[in-house]
Amino acid sequence: MRALPQRTLVFVAAACGLCSPQPVLSSDVLSTSGVLCTQPVEWPNTIPHLCTDPEQGQLPSLPASWDAGGCQWGVDEGVWDASSCDAPDGSACCEVRNASWAEPHLTYEPTTQAPRPGPARLMVFLPGTGGAPNEYSRLLRAASDAGLFVIGLSYLTQPIPVSSNNAWCSRATVPADCNEGLHAAMLFGEQQPKQPKLLWPVAARDSVSALVANVLGSVPWGAQFVAADGGVDWPRTVISGHSQGAGHAAYLSYELEVDAVLFSGPQDCHECAVRWLKAMADEVIATRPPDHPTTRPRG
């Protein structure tokens, strides 16, 4: 029996006002309230995002193989329409999604006006489908104002929305295996033998865990959040996300027993996530629908 961890989960039902259309990328400036704001620093990401074939002798990247691979599988199974995969403007084709995969990571340091008590903590934020960190700059800045170090992570978000992913996994022999396999690949680069036809098989070097570790190795303050094995010190981390990102964040919270703040998610279907969400439902979960903060026991 898996022991119930001590952690906090916060669900936010609506994400209105989270996004900022333009990130502020200048040096420190005064906000309208006269408080010094820490501005984001951009860090280039290392994930593959080109939709063209690789050079001779190299294996195709995940994005380059998507249109004729996983996207076409969904068409063949009747899960989504063929037009979704048609380049260059199909809603799920690589050529539409690759711009968000190429976006830089954003990092923030805590503001000196709002130091938080105790050891420093890190928040990692995962955008939703087709989203980029700079679209959530207001939220990321608010976290830094609360005293957290912050990484807004660019990662290989699944090209299809959560609803299409649910439809795909619902057709699997064991929908829960399909769902957990996709989350495990996204977060840790794990390719499960029982999932031979993984729709979006993210490599370990491009997984969320590897990308966060890479950012921590680049920023001047990152070493304090690196564990002895060179990976991320997850117990000192709050994982957060929006929509698709909230689903991945919730699964990471389940697997690694870390605190999570989730916006408009997870949206995984019942039969897809019944095993891991049911296990989490026995914990004390903090829920915060708009204007009605509550804490209630679950189970």
Backbone as CSV, one residue per row, in Angstrom:
resi,resn,N_x,N_y,N_z,CA_x,CA_y,CA_z,C_x,C_y,C_z
1,MET,0.846,-1.195,0.000,0.000,0.000,0.000,0.880,1.242,0.000
2,ARG,0.644,2.156,-0.930,1.415,3.390,-0.998,1.045,4.303,0.153
3,ALA,2.041,4.768,0.933,1.778,5.653,2.052,1.334,7.015,1.550
4,LEU,0.363,7.607,2.243,-0.115,8.919,1.847,0.907,9.974,2.244
5,PRO,1.368,10.797,1.295,2.378,11.793,1.599,1.767,13.021,2.257
6,GLN,2.621,13.833,2.856,2.203,15.105,3.390,2.559,16.177,2.363
7,ARG,1.586,16.647,1.663,1.820,17.684,0.663,0.561,18.482,0.486
8,THR,0.673,19.618,-0.173,-0.464,20.489,-0.421,-0.766,20.513,-1.905
9,LEU,-2.042,20.341,-2.240,-2.500,20.485,-3.614,-3.506,21.628,-3.651
10,VAL,-3.311,22.571,-4.542,-4.232,23.687,-4.692,-4.769,23.665,-6.109
11,PHE,-6.098,23.588,-6.234,-6.753,23.599,-7.533,-7.407,24.969,-7.719
12,VAL,-7.170,25.606,-8.859,-7.807,26.865,-9.195,-8.686,26.615,-10.408
13,ALA,-9.992,26.844,-10.238,-10.949,26.431,-11.266,-10.878,27.297,-12.509
14,ALA,-10.544,28.569,-12.377,-10.498,29.462,-13.528,-9.145,30.135,-13.585
15,ALA,-8.711,30.406,-14.797,-7.379,30.983,-14.966,-7.450,32.398,-15.523
16,CYS,-8.561,33.076,-15.364,-8.709,34.428,-15.892,-7.667,35.346,-15.261
17,GLY,-7.008,36.154,-16.083,-6.054,37.114,-15.570,-4.668,36.554,-15.356
18,LEU,-4.460,35.248,-15.652,-3.132,34.679,-15.456,-2.162,35.160,-16.524
19,CYS,-2.678,35.384,-17.715,-1.801,35.583,-18.853,-1.543,37.055,-19.101
20,SER,-0.337,37.338,-19.578,0.037,38.680,-19.971,0.439,38.632,-21.428
21,PRO,-0.128,39.503,-22.289,0.164,39.388,-23.712,1.611,39.697,-24.058
22,GLN,2.298,40.500,-23.244,3.668,40.867,-23.522,4.507,40.710,-22.268
23,PRO,5.565,39.909,-22.280,6.430,39.839,-21.102,7.247,41.111,-20.977
24,VAL,7.583,41.489,-19.757,8.432,42.640,-19.523,9.844,42.119,-19.372
25,LEU,10.722,42.483,-20.284,12.045,41.877,-20.340,13.165,42.890,-20.133
26,SER,12.841,44.067,-19.600,13.859,45.064,-19.325,14.468,44.803,-17.961
27,SER,15.369,45.678,-17.516,15.943,45.547,-16.180,14.905,45.921,-15.140
28,ASP,15.254,45.782,-13.852,14.299,46.034,-12.776,13.651,47.409,-12.920
29,VAL,12.321,47.430,-12.770,11.579,48.682,-12.884,10.607,48.775,-11.726
30,LEU,10.075,49.973,-11.517,9.064,50.154,-10.494,7.696,49.848,-11.057
31,SER,6.895,49.087,-10.326,5.527,48.816,-10.736,4.678,50.038,-10.431
32,THR,3.399,49.975,-10.813,2.505,51.111,-10.574,2.315,51.375,-9.090
33,SER,2.573,50.366,-8.245,2.429,50.555,-6.808,3.720,51.053,-6.170
34,GLY,4.775,51.228,-6.990,6.034,51.710,-6.463,6.916,50.630,-5.884
35,VAL,6.558,49.355,-6.061,7.339,48.250,-5.528,8.290,47.741,-6.600
36,LEU,9.528,47.495,-6.224,10.506,46.987,-7.176,10.117,45.600,-7.645
37,CYS,10.039,45.391,-8.945,9.641,44.100,-9.503,10.863,43.402,-10.103
38,THR,10.984,42.124,-9.870,12.025,41.338,-10.505,11.561,40.955,-11.897
39,GLN,12.346,41.278,-12.900,11.963,41.020,-14.276,12.497,39.667,-14.726
40,PRO,11.849,39.038,-15.699,12.269,37.698,-16.123,13.568,37.710,-16.905
41,VAL,14.267,36.597,-16.826,15.446,36.371,-17.642,15.143,35.212,-18.575
42,GLU,15.402,35.395,-19.865,15.155,34.347,-20.848,16.362,33.413,-20.930
43,TRP,16.061,32.105,-21.009,17.099,31.097,-21.192,16.704,30.233,-22.383
44,PRO,17.574,30.126,-23.397,17.222,29.317,-24.577,17.002,27.857,-24.199
45,ASN,16.026,27.229,-24.851,15.784,25.813,-24.549,16.535,24.927,-25.544
46,THR,16.636,23.669,-25.197,17.430,22.727,-25.989,16.571,21.680,-26.692
47,ILE,15.248,21.808,-26.583,14.403,20.756,-27.143,14.305,20.882,-28.662
48,PRO,14.190,19.768,-29.367,14.029,19.836,-30.822,12.645,20.368,-31.163
49,HIS,12.571,21.233,-32.169,11.266,21.783,-32.521,11.056,21.888,-34.029
50,LEU,12.085,21.623,-34.822,11.944,21.751,-36.269,11.103,20.611,-36.833
51,CYS,10.333,20.923,-37.843,9.443,19.935,-38.457,10.059,19.292,-39.694
52,THR,11.274,19.686,-40.040,11.923,19.151,-41.232,12.670,17.866,-40.908
53,ASP,12.964,17.092,-41.944,13.725,15.862,-41.767,15.131,16.188,-41.298
54,PRO,15.741,15.336,-40.465,17.100,15.585,-39.982,18.128,15.350,-41.072
55,GLU,19.375,15.699,-40.744,20.463,15.441,-41.679,20.644,13.934,-41.858
56,GLN,21.266,13.553,-42.956,21.446,12.143,-43.266,22.201,11.434,-42.139
57,GLY,21.694,10.274,-41.745,22.324,9.505,-40.700,21.779,9.770,-39.313
58,GLN,20.911,10.777,-39.171,20.316,11.093,-37.873,18.870,10.619,-37.829
59,LEU,18.435,10.232,-36.630,17.052,9.808,-36.462,16.129,11.020,-36.458
60,PRO,14.899,10.881,-36.949,13.961,12.007,-36.919,13.673,12.421,-35.480
61,SER,13.521,13.718,-35.265,13.131,14.200,-33.945,11.651,13.904,-33.733
62,LEU,11.218,13.997,-32.478,9.811,13.750,-32.176,8.894,14.710,-32.932
63,PRO,9.149,16.028,-32.914,8.279,16.917,-33.695,8.275,16.612,-35.190
64,ALA,9.462,16.296,-35.762,9.542,16.045,-37.199,8.788,14.784,-37.611
65,SER,8.667,13.825,-36.699,7.990,12.575,-37.035,6.508,12.593,-36.662
66,TRP,6.010,13.673,-36.077,4.648,13.701,-35.551,3.581,13.659,-36.634
67,ASP,3.685,14.507,-37.649,2.598,14.627,-38.631,2.275,13.284,-39.283
68,ALA,3.306,12.552,-39.673,3.095,11.258,-40.332,3.107,10.100,-39.341
69,GLY,3.387,10.387,-38.073,3.435,9.355,-37.055,2.221,9.390,-36.153
70,GLY,2.403,9.892,-34.921,1.318,9.890,-33.949,0.062,10.598,-34.410
71,CYS,0.225,11.724,-35.094,-0.966,12.447,-35.564,-1.755,11.602,-36.559
72,GLN,-1.037,10.928,-37.472,-1.707,10.074,-38.450,-2.324,8.851,-37.792
73,TRP,-1.722,8.358,-36.697,-2.331,7.237,-35.982,-3.740,7.602,-35.526
74,GLY,-3.886,8.819,-34.990,-5.205,9.260,-34.535,-6.211,9.342,-35.657
75,VAL,-5.741,9.748,-36.843,-6.622,9.787,-38.023,-7.027,8.373,-38.407
76,ASP,-6.064,7.459,-38.447,-6.333,6.076,-38.840,-7.326,5.400,-37.895
77,GLU,-7.272,5.773,-36.608,-8.171,5.187,-35.610,-9.504,5.932,-35.528
78,GLY,-9.655,7.002,-36.298,-10.898,7.767,-36.283,-11.080,8.624,-35.037
79,VAL,-9.957,8.948,-34.358,-10.044,9.734,-33.129,-10.147,11.220,-33.431
80,TRP,-9.438,11.694,-34.457,-9.572,13.092,-34.886,-9.514,13.160,-36.400
81,ASP,-9.914,14.304,-36.920,-10.058,14.494,-38.355,-8.707,14.643,-39.040
82,ALA,-8.616,14.180,-40.275,-7.350,14.234,-41.018,-6.844,15.657,-41.186
83,SER,-7.759,16.625,-41.266,-7.340,18.009,-41.462,-6.495,18.529,-40.300
84,SER,-6.611,17.909,-39.127,-5.823,18.339,-37.976,-4.332,18.158,-38.209
85,CYS,-3.975,17.182,-39.038,-2.560,16.852,-39.257,-2.001,17.470,-40.528
86,ASP,-2.833,18.143,-41.297,-2.383,18.679,-42.583,-1.507,19.907,-42.385
87,ALA,-0.259,19.827,-42.839,0.636,20.979,-42.803,0.280,21.929,-43.949
88,PRO,0.425,23.244,-43.784,1.085,23.864,-42.629,0.144,24.447,-41.575
89,ASP,-1.167,24.244,-41.739,-2.071,24.960,-40.826,-3.069,24.061,-40.107
90,GLY,-2.877,22.735,-40.129,-3.737,21.864,-39.342,-3.589,22.149,-37.858
91,SER,-4.658,22.082,-37.113,-4.649,22.528,-35.713,-3.659,21.780,-34.830
92,ALA,-3.306,20.531,-35.196,-2.393,19.737,-34.381,-1.084,19.416,-35.086
93,CYS,-0.850,19.993,-36.260,0.360,19.628,-37.004,1.587,20.294,-36.389
94,CYS,2.729,19.733,-36.679,3.982,20.236,-36.123,4.209,21.695,-36.483
95,GLU,3.869,22.069,-37.702,4.146,23.419,-38.182,3.364,24.481,-37.406
96,VAL,2.251,24.098,-36.791,1.478,25.028,-35.961,2.014,25.055,-34.537
97,ARG,2.435,23.917,-34.034,2.845,23.812,-32.633,4.309,24.163,-32.393
98,ASN,5.156,24.113,-33.415,6.595,24.209,-33.146,7.028,25.567,-32.620
99,ALA,6.244,26.622,-32.868,6.622,27.944,-32.361,6.667,27.956,-30.836
100,SER,5.696,27.290,-30.204,5.679,27.274,-28.735,6.806,26.411,-28.186
101,TRP,7.158,25.314,-28.891,8.267,24.469,-28.434,9.595,25.216,-28.481
102,ALA,9.706,26.213,-29.352,10.965,26.936,-29.523,11.120,28.107,-28.563
103,GLU,10.082,28.428,-27.808,10.127,29.593,-26.919,11.148,29.393,-25.800
104,PRO,11.769,30.478,-25.333,12.742,30.342,-24.239,12.055,30.084,-22.902
105,HIS,12.809,29.518,-21.970,12.357,29.433,-20.589,12.427,30.837,-19.975
106,LEU,11.597,31.087,-18.983,11.667,32.332,-18.221,11.990,32.006,-16.774
107,THR,12.897,32.766,-16.177,13.201,32.581,-14.761,13.046,33.905,-14.023
108,TYR,12.616,33.798,-12.778,12.479,34.959,-11.893,13.151,34.641,-10.564
109,GLU,13.725,35.669,-9.959,14.190,35.570,-8.584,13.159,36.230,-7.671
110,PRO,13.125,35.859,-6.397,12.165,36.490,-5.484,12.450,37.987,-5.342
111,THR,11.398,38.751,-5.119,11.589,40.163,-4.829,12.079,40.318,-3.398
112,THR,12.922,41.293,-3.171,13.458,41.515,-1.822,12.405,42.048,-0.875
113,GLN,11.290,42.583,-1.433,10.252,43.144,-0.584,9.393,42.081,0.080
114,ALA,9.437,40.852,-0.419,8.555,39.816,0.127,9.329,38.529,0.377
115,PRO,10.344,38.558,1.257,11.068,37.316,1.540,10.170,36.319,2.246
116,ARG,10.275,35.045,1.881,9.469,34.033,2.548,10.304,33.365,3.638
117,PRO,9.685,33.023,4.774,10.428,32.394,5.856,10.881,30.987,5.490
118,GLY,11.944,30.513,6.136,12.416,29.156,5.904,13.304,29.053,4.678
119,PRO,13.663,27.812,4.309,14.545,27.600,3.152,13.910,28.104,1.863
120,ALA,14.754,28.510,0.931,14.266,28.971,-0.365,13.521,27.841,-1.065
121,ARG,12.513,28.217,-1.852,11.748,27.223,-2.602,11.633,27.659,-4.058
122,LEU,11.428,26.671,-4.902,11.346,26.867,-6.340,9.953,26.519,-6.827
123,MET,9.409,27.317,-7.760,8.182,26.945,-8.461,8.511,26.700,-9.927
124,VAL,8.076,25.559,-10.441,8.203,25.234,-11.860,6.804,25.256,-12.459
125,PHE,6.623,26.039,-13.529,5.303,26.180,-14.150,5.316,25.594,-15.553
126,LEU,4.293,24.767,-15.859,4.151,24.116,-17.163,2.965,24.724,-17.910
127,PRO,3.189,25.407,-19.034,2.078,25.977,-19.812,1.155,24.911,-20.384
128,GLY,-0.003,25.360,-20.866,-0.959,24.466,-21.496,-0.625,24.211,-22.953
129,THR,-1.498,23.475,-23.642,-1.271,23.092,-25.036,-1.007,24.311,-25.912
130,GLY,0.126,24.306,-26.604,0.472,25.408,-27.493,0.874,26.679,-26.786
131,GLY,1.013,26.637,-25.469,1.342,27.827,-24.703,2.839,27.973,-24.486
132,ALA,3.232,29.178,-24.105,4.634,29.488,-23.833,4.728,30.255,-22.523
133,PRO,5.860,30.174,-21.824,5.980,30.836,-20.528,5.662,32.324,-20.552
134,ASN,6.036,33.030,-21.635,5.817,34.479,-21.635,4.338,34.852,-21.656
135,GLU,3.453,33.903,-21.937,2.018,34.175,-21.897,1.473,34.153,-20.470
136,TYR,2.295,33.690,-19.526,1.871,33.583,-18.127,2.723,34.472,-17.221
137,SER,3.261,35.555,-17.776,4.239,36.338,-17.020,3.641,36.976,-15.774
138,ARG,2.352,37.327,-15.788,1.748,37.899,-14.581,1.736,36.884,-13.439
139,LEU,1.381,35.648,-13.755,1.361,34.594,-12.746,2.762,34.313,-12.224
140,LEU,3.728,34.209,-13.130,5.091,33.904,-12.726,5.658,35.027,-11.863
141,ARG,5.336,36.262,-12.225,5.810,37.390,-11.420,5.153,37.385,-10.046
142,ALA,3.882,37.015,-9.983,3.203,36.945,-8.682,3.864,35.920,-7.777
143,ALA,4.311,34.796,-8.358,5.002,33.788,-7.552,6.325,34.324,-7.028
144,SER,7.044,35.093,-7.852,8.301,35.672,-7.375,8.033,36.725,-6.311
145,ASP,6.931,37.464,-6.434,6.553,38.432,-5.403,6.232,37.737,-4.081
146,ALA,5.794,36.480,-4.155,5.494,35.708,-2.946,6.750,35.091,-2.333
147,GLY,7.906,35.348,-2.949,9.155,34.894,-2.363,9.731,33.630,-2.959
148,LEU,9.216,33.185,-4.115,9.694,31.953,-4.737,10.658,32.253,-5.882
149,PHE,11.644,31.392,-6.059,12.371,31.346,-7.319,11.442,30.654,-8.325
150,VAL,11.475,31.079,-9.586,10.475,30.621,-10.550,11.138,30.236,-11.868
151,ILE,10.685,29.090,-12.402,11.031,28.696,-13.778,9.725,28.505,-14.551
152,GLY,9.503,29.335,-15.572,8.448,29.088,-16.542,9.051,28.251,-17.651
153,LEU,8.658,26.993,-17.758,9.368,26.020,-18.593,8.740,25.881,-19.979
154,SER,9.560,25.984,-21.005,9.159,25.554,-22.344,9.456,24.064,-22.450
155,TYR,8.495,23.298,-22.899,8.682,21.851,-22.989,7.878,21.329,-24.165
156,LEU,8.006,20.042,-24.444,7.343,19.466,-25.608,5.884,19.132,-25.287
157,THR,5.073,20.169,-25.119,3.654,19.934,-24.882,3.090,19.047,-25.982
158,GLN,2.201,18.146,-25.614,1.564,17.305,-26.624,0.839,18.192,-27.639
159,PRO,0.975,17.934,-28.932,0.380,18.809,-29.946,-1.145,18.837,-29.910
160,ILE,-1.763,17.791,-29.380,-3.219,17.712,-29.345,-3.739,18.197,-28.000
161,PRO,-4.965,18.720,-27.950,-5.530,19.135,-26.671,-5.831,17.931,-25.783
162,VAL,-6.078,18.200,-24.505,-6.322,17.116,-23.549,-7.524,16.272,-23.970
163,SER,-8.550,16.922,-24.526,-9.743,16.168,-24.928,-9.416,15.117,-25.983
164,SER,-8.529,15.455,-26.932,-8.130,14.480,-27.951,-7.260,13.389,-27.354
165,ASN,-6.406,13.764,-26.418,-5.590,12.767,-25.744,-6.471,11.785,-24.961
166,ASN,-7.525,12.308,-24.310,-8.478,11.443,-23.611,-9.156,10.480,-24.570
167,ALA,-9.544,11.001,-25.746,-10.200,10.144,-26.736,-9.266,9.038,-27.207
168,TRP,-7.987,9.370,-27.363,-7.005,8.366,-27.784,-6.850,7.285,-26.720
169,CYS,-6.643,7.700,-25.477,-6.408,6.720,-24.417,-7.673,5.921,-24.086
170,SER,-8.841,6.510,-24.268,-10.088,5.793,-23.985,-10.266,4.583,-24.881
171,ARG,-9.612,4.584,-26.048,-9.712,3.461,-26.971,-8.680,2.372,-26.678
172,ALA,-7.748,2.674,-25.782,-6.711,1.689,-25.453,-7.306,0.527,-24.672
173,THR,-6.636,-0.614,-24.719,-7.105,-1.783,-23.962,-7.194,-1.458,-22.482
174,VAL,-6.197,-0.748,-21.972,-6.203,-0.277,-20.583,-5.954,1.231,-20.631
175,PRO,-7.009,2.056,-20.597,-6.835,3.509,-20.710,-5.869,4.077,-19.680
176,ALA,-5.856,3.513,-18.469,-4.964,4.031,-17.428,-3.502,3.819,-17.801
177,ASP,-3.180,2.689,-18.432,-1.800,2.461,-18.869,-1.394,3.502,-19.909
178,CYS,-2.298,3.799,-20.820,-2.039,4.790,-21.858,-1.787,6.159,-21.233
179,ASN,-2.658,6.576,-20.333,-2.551,7.878,-19.690,-1.256,8.004,-18.895
180,GLU,-0.984,7.011,-18.069,0.204,7.072,-17.222,1.482,6.995,-18.055
181,GLY,1.439,6.247,-19.158,2.599,6.169,-20.037,2.933,7.506,-20.665
182,LEU,1.893,8.251,-21.087,2.119,9.565,-21.689,2.672,10.554,-20.669
183,HIS,2.125,10.541,-19.447,2.650,11.430,-18.407,4.089,11.073,-18.052
184,ALA,4.372,9.780,-17.906,5.719,9.341,-17.520,6.742,9.728,-18.582
185,ALA,6.382,9.608,-19.861,7.294,10.000,-20.928,7.528,11.505,-20.912
186,MET,6.467,12.281,-20.754,6.598,13.739,-20.740,7.476,14.209,-19.587
187,LEU,7.263,13.642,-18.414,7.921,14.144,-17.206,9.305,13.569,-16.987
188,PHE,9.482,12.289,-17.291,10.721,11.604,-16.938,11.413,10.922,-18.123
189,GLY,10.785,10.935,-19.291,11.362,10.246,-20.443,11.277,8.749,-20.347
190,GLU,10.339,8.251,-19.553,10.195,6.807,-19.370,9.330,6.212,-20.483
191,GLN,9.840,5.200,-21.134,9.091,4.499,-22.167,8.719,3.128,-21.607
192,GLN,7.440,2.930,-21.318,6.992,1.714,-20.650,6.789,0.573,-21.649
193,PRO,7.356,-0.618,-21.345,7.209,-1.758,-22.258,5.751,-2.125,-22.530
194,LYS,4.868,-1.906,-21.535,3.470,-2.287,-21.743,2.716,-1.288,-22.607
195,GLN,3.391,-0.254,-23.062,2.768,0.749,-23.905,3.546,0.818,-25.223
196,PRO,3.382,-0.192,-26.121,4.222,-0.271,-27.315,3.954,0.830,-28.330
197,LYS,2.766,1.412,-28.320,2.426,2.447,-29.295,2.143,3.749,-28.549
198,LEU,3.212,4.381,-28.075,3.086,5.600,-27.296,2.929,6.777,-28.245
199,LEU,1.855,7.539,-28.051,1.509,8.604,-28.991,2.565,9.692,-29.043
200,TRP,3.150,10.058,-27.899,4.090,11.188,-27.831,5.276,10.769,-26.954
201,PRO,6.212,9.983,-27.505,7.313,9.391,-26.714,8.480,10.359,-26.514
202,VAL,8.375,11.207,-25.535,9.421,12.193,-25.253,10.674,11.475,-24.751
203,ALA,11.811,11.827,-25.305,13.079,11.231,-24.881,13.481,11.773,-23.511
204,ALA,14.269,10.991,-22.779,14.673,11.385,-21.431,15.374,12.743,-21.431
205,ARG,16.193,13.017,-22.443,16.940,14.278,-22.469,16.036,15.489,-22.685
206,ASP,14.818,15.247,-23.211,13.882,16.335,-23.475,12.717,16.353,-22.493
207,SER,12.759,15.505,-21.480,11.669,15.425,-20.510,11.655,16.655,-19.610
208,VAL,10.553,16.848,-18.932,10.425,17.989,-18.024,11.519,17.956,-16.963
209,SER,11.773,16.801,-16.372,12.800,16.705,-15.334,14.165,17.118,-15.861
210,ALA,14.528,16.653,-17.052,15.830,16.992,-17.625,15.914,18.471,-17.965
211,LEU,14.823,19.029,-18.491,14.826,20.448,-18.851,14.970,21.336,-17.625
212,VAL,14.264,20.994,-16.535,14.395,21.776,-15.300,15.825,21.695,-14.780
213,ALA,16.411,20.503,-14.799,17.795,20.340,-14.343,18.749,21.173,-15.195
214,ASN,18.496,21.233,-16.506,19.346,22.036,-17.392,19.257,23.517,-17.044
215,VAL,18.035,23.993,-16.788,17.877,25.404,-16.422,18.592,25.695,-15.104
216,LEU,18.432,24.814,-14.126,19.082,25.016,-12.833,20.602,25.023,-12.979
217,GLY,21.111,24.305,-13.956,22.546,24.316,-14.203,23.029,25.565,-14.903
218,SER,22.096,26.377,-15.396,22.450,27.586,-16.135,22.302,28.861,-15.316
219,VAL,21.281,28.920,-14.458,21.014,30.150,-13.705,21.966,30.248,-12.516
220,PRO,22.356,31.455,-12.125,23.331,31.601,-11.034,22.834,31.108,-9.681
221,TRP,21.516,31.049,-9.481,20.956,30.612,-8.198,20.502,29.159,-8.221
222,GLY,20.743,28.454,-9.303,20.159,27.132,-9.478,20.729,26.032,-8.605
223,ALA,21.998,26.155,-8.184,22.655,25.058,-7.474,21.945,24.673,-6.182
224,GLN,21.273,25.639,-5.555,20.598,25.344,-4.290,19.407,24.397,-4.462
225,PHE,18.942,24.212,-5.704,17.805,23.332,-5.967,18.221,22.062,-6.712
226,VAL,19.512,21.765,-6.708,20.018,20.552,-7.354,20.289,19.513,-6.273
227,ALA,19.763,18.311,-6.456,19.939,17.229,-5.490,21.335,16.620,-5.605
228,ALA,21.665,15.766,-4.658,22.991,15.154,-4.623,23.283,14.332,-5.878
229,ASP,22.246,13.765,-6.499,22.452,12.950,-7.692,22.510,13.779,-8.971
230,GLY,22.439,15.109,-8.846,22.499,15.984,-10.005,21.145,16.336,-10.589
231,GLY,20.089,15.695,-10.098,18.744,16.005,-10.565,18.125,17.149,-9.782
232,VAL,16.828,17.319,-9.965,16.100,18.396,-9.303,15.807,18.003,-7.855
233,ASP,15.969,18.940,-6.941,15.595,18.714,-5.540,14.088,18.944,-5.418
234,TRP,13.315,17.949,-5.814,11.863,18.102,-5.895,11.189,18.409,-4.561
235,PRO,11.644,17.904,-3.415,10.970,18.238,-2.158,10.956,19.735,-1.847
236,ARG,11.852,20.504,-2.455,11.871,21.955,-2.251,11.190,22.696,-3.398
237,THR,10.433,21.958,-4.185,9.829,22.515,-5.395,8.311,22.454,-5.324
238,VAL,7.669,23.501,-5.812,6.226,23.505,-6.055,6.038,23.358,-7.551
239,ILE,5.308,22.339,-7.981,5.036,22.145,-9.400,3.675,22.738,-9.724
240,SER,3.600,23.465,-10.828,2.357,24.140,-11.196,2.157,24.017,-12.697
241,GLY,0.927,24.215,-13.139,0.647,24.155,-14.568,-0.762,24.559,-14.877
242,HIS,-1.013,24.810,-16.155,-2.321,25.226,-16.649,-2.814,24.243,-17.703
243,SER,-4.050,23.760,-17.568,-4.688,22.895,-18.556,-3.854,21.625,-18.758
244,GLN,-3.320,21.381,-19.964,-2.477,20.194,-20.148,-1.339,20.184,-19.134
245,GLY,-0.733,21.353,-18.908,0.358,21.448,-17.944,-0.070,21.090,-16.539
246,ALA,-1.331,21.398,-16.183,-1.836,21.036,-14.854,-1.931,19.528,-14.700
247,GLY,-2.302,18.819,-15.768,-2.357,17.365,-15.715,-0.983,16.757,-15.486
248,HIS,0.014,17.262,-16.220,1.375,16.759,-16.018,1.866,17.101,-14.609
249,ALA,1.564,18.310,-14.143,1.990,18.718,-12.800,1.348,17.841,-11.739
250,ALA,0.069,17.519,-11.913,-0.614,16.665,-10.942,0.017,15.278,-10.897
251,TYR,0.351,14.730,-12.054,0.957,13.404,-12.074,2.347,13.426,-11.441
252,LEU,3.108,14.482,-11.695,4.417,14.590,-11.063,4.274,14.702,-9.549
253,SER,3.274,15.469,-9.092,3.012,15.586,-7.658,2.695,14.225,-7.062
254,TYR,1.919,13.421,-7.781,1.577,12.073,-7.326,2.817,11.186,-7.237
255,GLU,3.638,11.203,-8.274,4.792,10.305,-8.329,5.889,10.711,-7.346
256,LEU,6.146,12.015,-7.211,7.285,12.476,-6.418,6.876,13.092,-5.087
257,GLU,5.566,13.154,-4.830,5.044,13.619,-3.549,5.504,15.042,-3.231
258,VAL,5.271,15.950,-4.192,5.627,17.351,-4.011,4.356,18.198,-4.054
259,ASP,4.444,19.421,-3.513,3.320,20.342,-3.521,2.984,20.754,-4.955
260,ALA,1.714,21.064,-5.198,1.285,21.439,-6.540,0.232,22.525,-6.475
261,VAL,0.259,23.427,-7.461,-0.783,24.431,-7.667,-1.249,24.269,-9.105
262,LEU,-2.526,23.936,-9.300,-3.035,23.494,-10.593,-4.136,24.434,-11.079
263,PHE,-3.999,24.919,-12.308,-4.955,25.833,-12.898,-5.726,25.132,-14.023
264,SER,-7.057,25.083,-13.884,-7.922,24.510,-14.918,-7.485,23.095,-15.305
265,GLY,-7.186,22.294,-14.338,-6.798,20.919,-14.594,-6.466,20.212,-13.294
266,PRO,-6.220,18.886,-13.376,-6.137,18.073,-14.587,-7.503,17.822,-15.230
267,GLN,-7.473,17.625,-16.550,-8.683,17.360,-17.313,-8.695,15.928,-17.861
268,ASP,-7.845,15.072,-17.339,-7.768,13.687,-17.796,-9.091,12.966,-17.541
269,CYS,-9.486,12.117,-18.470,-10.763,11.414,-18.345,-10.730,10.431,-17.176
270,HIS,-11.918,10.073,-16.672,-12.014,9.244,-15.471,-11.310,7.913,-15.645
271,GLU,-11.617,7.214,-16.723,-11.016,5.889,-16.905,-9.519,5.981,-17.210
272,CYS,-9.074,7.186,-17.654,-7.654,7.379,-17.959,-6.825,7.576,-16.691
273,ALA,-7.359,8.325,-15.739,-6.577,8.734,-14.571,-7.107,8.163,-13.269
274,VAL,-7.997,7.170,-13.363,-8.675,6.686,-12.161,-7.694,6.155,-11.121
275,ARG,-6.615,5.528,-11.540,-5.710,4.925,-10.558,-4.958,5.973,-9.747
276,TRP,-4.315,6.911,-10.433,-3.487,7.856,-9.676,-4.302,8.977,-9.050
277,LEU,-5.372,9.436,-9.696,-6.187,10.477,-9.071,-6.965,9.931,-7.876
278,LYS,-7.375,8.674,-7.962,-8.071,8.072,-6.824,-7.141,7.982,-5.619
279,ALA,-5.872,7.640,-5.869,-4.916,7.565,-4.772,-4.711,8.927,-4.130
280,MET,-4.699,9.979,-4.941,-4.513,11.329,-4.407,-5.758,11.832,-3.689
281,ALA,-6.913,11.292,-4.054,-8.174,11.794,-3.502,-8.330,11.476,-2.020
282,ASP,-7.539,10.574,-1.487,-7.614,10.243,-0.069,-6.851,11.229,0.811
283,GLU,-6.146,12.149,0.180,-5.374,13.131,0.944,-6.250,14.335,1.285
284,VAL,-5.707,15.203,2.119,-6.344,16.493,2.381,-5.894,17.439,1.291
285,ILE,-6.856,17.915,0.516,-6.543,18.724,-0.654,-7.116,20.116,-0.462
286,ALA,-6.300,21.126,-0.721,-6.780,22.506,-0.674,-7.365,22.856,-2.029
287,THR,-8.626,23.275,-2.047,-9.272,23.671,-3.298,-9.599,25.150,-3.223
288,ARG,-9.438,25.827,-4.339,-9.702,27.257,-4.330,-10.455,27.677,-5.582
289,PRO,-11.771,27.438,-5.637,-12.557,27.991,-6.731,-12.606,29.506,-6.583
290,PRO,-12.974,30.230,-7.615,-12.952,31.682,-7.564,-13.728,32.234,-6.378
291,ASP,-13.069,33.064,-5.548,-13.665,33.807,-4.431,-14.161,32.913,-3.308
292,HIS,-13.834,31.610,-3.346,-14.311,30.708,-2.283,-13.188,29.767,-1.850
293,PRO,-12.130,30.320,-1.181,-11.062,29.433,-0.730,-11.548,28.476,0.332
294,THR,-11.257,27.193,0.161,-11.688,26.190,1.133,-10.612,25.139,1.287
295,THR,-10.658,24.448,2.398,-9.826,23.257,2.592,-10.738,22.170,3.118
296,ARG,-10.746,21.026,2.479,-11.653,19.986,2.916,-10.996,18.622,2.778
297,PRO,-11.320,17.684,3.676,-10.775,16.324,3.537,-11.455,15.609,2.380
298,ARG,-10.722,14.734,1.736,-11.260,13.968,0.639,-11.331,12.506,1.020
299,GLY,-12.303,11.774,0.444,-12.338,10.335,0.672,-13.657,9.893,1.259
